PDB file of C-alpha atoms in Angstrom:
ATOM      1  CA  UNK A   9       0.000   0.000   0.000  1.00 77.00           C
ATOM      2  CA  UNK A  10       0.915   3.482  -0.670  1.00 83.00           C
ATOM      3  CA  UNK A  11       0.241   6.995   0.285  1.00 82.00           C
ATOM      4  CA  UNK A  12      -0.229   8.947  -2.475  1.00 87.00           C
ATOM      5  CA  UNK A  13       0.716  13.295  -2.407  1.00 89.00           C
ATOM      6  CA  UNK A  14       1.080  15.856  -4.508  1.00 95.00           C
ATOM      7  CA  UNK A  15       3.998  18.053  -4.359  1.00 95.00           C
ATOM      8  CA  UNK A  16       2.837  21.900  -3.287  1.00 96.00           C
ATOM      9  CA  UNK A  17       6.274  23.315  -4.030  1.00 97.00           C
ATOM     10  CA  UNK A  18       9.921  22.261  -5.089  1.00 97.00           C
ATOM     11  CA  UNK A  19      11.015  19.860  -2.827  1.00 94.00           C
ATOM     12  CA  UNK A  20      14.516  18.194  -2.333  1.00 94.00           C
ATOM     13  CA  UNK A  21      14.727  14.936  -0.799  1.00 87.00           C
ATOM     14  CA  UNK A  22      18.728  14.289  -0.484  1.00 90.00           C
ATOM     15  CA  UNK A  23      19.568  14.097  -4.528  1.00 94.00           C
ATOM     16  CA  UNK A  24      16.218  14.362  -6.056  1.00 93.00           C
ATOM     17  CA  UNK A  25      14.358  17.375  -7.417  1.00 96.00           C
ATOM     18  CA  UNK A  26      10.420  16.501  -6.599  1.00 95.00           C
ATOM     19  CA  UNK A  27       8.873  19.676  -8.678  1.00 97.00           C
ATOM     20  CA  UNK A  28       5.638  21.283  -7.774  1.00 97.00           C
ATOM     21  CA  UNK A  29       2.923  18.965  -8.680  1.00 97.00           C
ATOM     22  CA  UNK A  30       3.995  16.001  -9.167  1.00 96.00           C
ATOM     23  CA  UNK A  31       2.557  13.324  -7.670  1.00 96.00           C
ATOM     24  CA  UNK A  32       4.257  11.000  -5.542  1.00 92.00           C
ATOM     25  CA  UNK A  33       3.883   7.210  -3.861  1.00 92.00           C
ATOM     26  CA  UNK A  34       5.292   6.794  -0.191  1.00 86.00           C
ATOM     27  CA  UNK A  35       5.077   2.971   0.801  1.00 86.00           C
ATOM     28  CA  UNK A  36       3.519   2.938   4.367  1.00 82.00           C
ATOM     29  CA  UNK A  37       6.282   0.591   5.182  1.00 81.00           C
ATOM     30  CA  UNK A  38       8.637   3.551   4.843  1.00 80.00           C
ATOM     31  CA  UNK A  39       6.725   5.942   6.977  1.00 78.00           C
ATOM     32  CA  UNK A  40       5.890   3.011  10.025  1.00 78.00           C
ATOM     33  CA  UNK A  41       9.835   2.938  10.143  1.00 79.00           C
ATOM     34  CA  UNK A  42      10.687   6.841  10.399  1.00 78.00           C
ATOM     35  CA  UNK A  43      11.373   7.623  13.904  1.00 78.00           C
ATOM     36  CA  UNK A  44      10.538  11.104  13.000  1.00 78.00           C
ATOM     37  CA  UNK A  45       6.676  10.209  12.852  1.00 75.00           C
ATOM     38  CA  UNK A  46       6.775   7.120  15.318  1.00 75.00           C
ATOM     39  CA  UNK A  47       8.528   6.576  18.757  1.00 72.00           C
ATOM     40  CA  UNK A  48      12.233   5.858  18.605  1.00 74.00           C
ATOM     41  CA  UNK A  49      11.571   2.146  18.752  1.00 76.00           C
ATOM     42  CA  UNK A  50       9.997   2.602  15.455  1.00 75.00           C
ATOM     43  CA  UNK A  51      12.665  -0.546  14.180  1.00 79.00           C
ATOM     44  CA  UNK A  52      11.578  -2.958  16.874  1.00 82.00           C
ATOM     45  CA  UNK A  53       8.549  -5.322  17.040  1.00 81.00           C
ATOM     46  CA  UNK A  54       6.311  -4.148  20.148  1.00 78.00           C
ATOM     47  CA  UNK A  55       2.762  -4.762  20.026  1.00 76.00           C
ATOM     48  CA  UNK A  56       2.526  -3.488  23.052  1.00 79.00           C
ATOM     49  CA  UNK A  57       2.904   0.474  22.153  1.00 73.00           C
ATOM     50  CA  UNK A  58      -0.640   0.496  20.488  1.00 73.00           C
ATOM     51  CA  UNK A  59      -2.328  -0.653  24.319  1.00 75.00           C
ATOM     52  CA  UNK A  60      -3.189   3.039  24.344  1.00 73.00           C
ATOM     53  CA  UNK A  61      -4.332   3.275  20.717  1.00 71.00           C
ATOM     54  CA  UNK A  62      -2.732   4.765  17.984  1.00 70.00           C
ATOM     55  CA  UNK A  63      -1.760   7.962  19.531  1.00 70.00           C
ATOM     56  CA  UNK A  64       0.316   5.709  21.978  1.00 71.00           C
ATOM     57  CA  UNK A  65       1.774   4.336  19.403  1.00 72.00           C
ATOM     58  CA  UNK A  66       3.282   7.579  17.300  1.00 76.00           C
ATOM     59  CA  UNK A  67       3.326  11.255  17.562  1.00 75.00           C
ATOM     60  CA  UNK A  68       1.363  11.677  14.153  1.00 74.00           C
ATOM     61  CA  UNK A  69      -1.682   9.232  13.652  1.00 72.00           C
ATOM     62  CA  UNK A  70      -2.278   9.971  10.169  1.00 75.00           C
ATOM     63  CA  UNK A  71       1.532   8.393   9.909  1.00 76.00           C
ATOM     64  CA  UNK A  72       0.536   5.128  11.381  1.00 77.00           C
ATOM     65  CA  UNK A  73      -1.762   2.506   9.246  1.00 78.00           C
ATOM     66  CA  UNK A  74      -1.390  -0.633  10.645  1.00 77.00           C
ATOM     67  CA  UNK A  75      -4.487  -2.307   8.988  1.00 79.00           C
ATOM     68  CA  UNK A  76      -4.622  -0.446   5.843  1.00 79.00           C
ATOM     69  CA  UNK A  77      -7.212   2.249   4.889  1.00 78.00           C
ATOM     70  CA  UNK A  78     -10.610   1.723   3.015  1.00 80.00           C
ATOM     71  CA  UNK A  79     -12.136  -0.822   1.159  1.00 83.00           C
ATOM     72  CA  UNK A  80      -9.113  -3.049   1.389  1.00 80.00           C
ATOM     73  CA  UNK A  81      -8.650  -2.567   5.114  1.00 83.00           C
ATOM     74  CA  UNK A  82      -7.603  -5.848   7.003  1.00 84.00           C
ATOM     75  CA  UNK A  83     -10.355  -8.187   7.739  1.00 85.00           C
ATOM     76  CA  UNK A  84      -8.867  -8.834  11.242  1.00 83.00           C
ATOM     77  CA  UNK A  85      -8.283  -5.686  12.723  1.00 79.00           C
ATOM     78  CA  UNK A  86     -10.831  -5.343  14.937  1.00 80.00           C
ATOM     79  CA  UNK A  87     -10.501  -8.774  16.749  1.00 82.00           C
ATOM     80  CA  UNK A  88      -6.566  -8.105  16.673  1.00 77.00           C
ATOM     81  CA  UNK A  89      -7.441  -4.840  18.749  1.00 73.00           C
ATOM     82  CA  UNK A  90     -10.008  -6.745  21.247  1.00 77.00           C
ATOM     83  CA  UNK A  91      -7.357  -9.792  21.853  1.00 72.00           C
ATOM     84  CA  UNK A  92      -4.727  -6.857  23.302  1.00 61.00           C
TER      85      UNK A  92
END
């Protein structure tokens, strides 16, 4: 799954030019590993930091999609959250 934005304005990322408008794909994978949007444990498997929900679990919820979003969204996500 991806996140898909559009570019407002130039934007660098290390060697690449993204130009304003363009549209770009950010694999949730990427973004569940950034310890800029999660917790600094970000690289380690603990089911435990979501006890408190998803703000418990990273400083920016809209970062954090552990089920997927929308029509594909995982079938089991609700009885994963009642079995914590």
């Amino acid at each position: 799954m991806f996140v898909l934005r559009k570019a407002l304005q130039d934007i660098q990322l290390k060697d690449i030019l993204v130009p304003k408008g363009m549209h770009i794909q950010i694999p949730i994978p990427i973004l569940h590993q950034n310890t800029n949007l999660l917790r600094h444990d970000a690289h380690q498997f603990k089911p435990e930091r979501s006890e408190d929900g998803i703000l418990g679990a990273c400083k920016l919820a809209k970062t954090f999609i552990p089920f997927g979003l929308g029509t594909r969204i995982c079938v089991g996500q609700y009885m994963a959250m009642i079995e914590r």
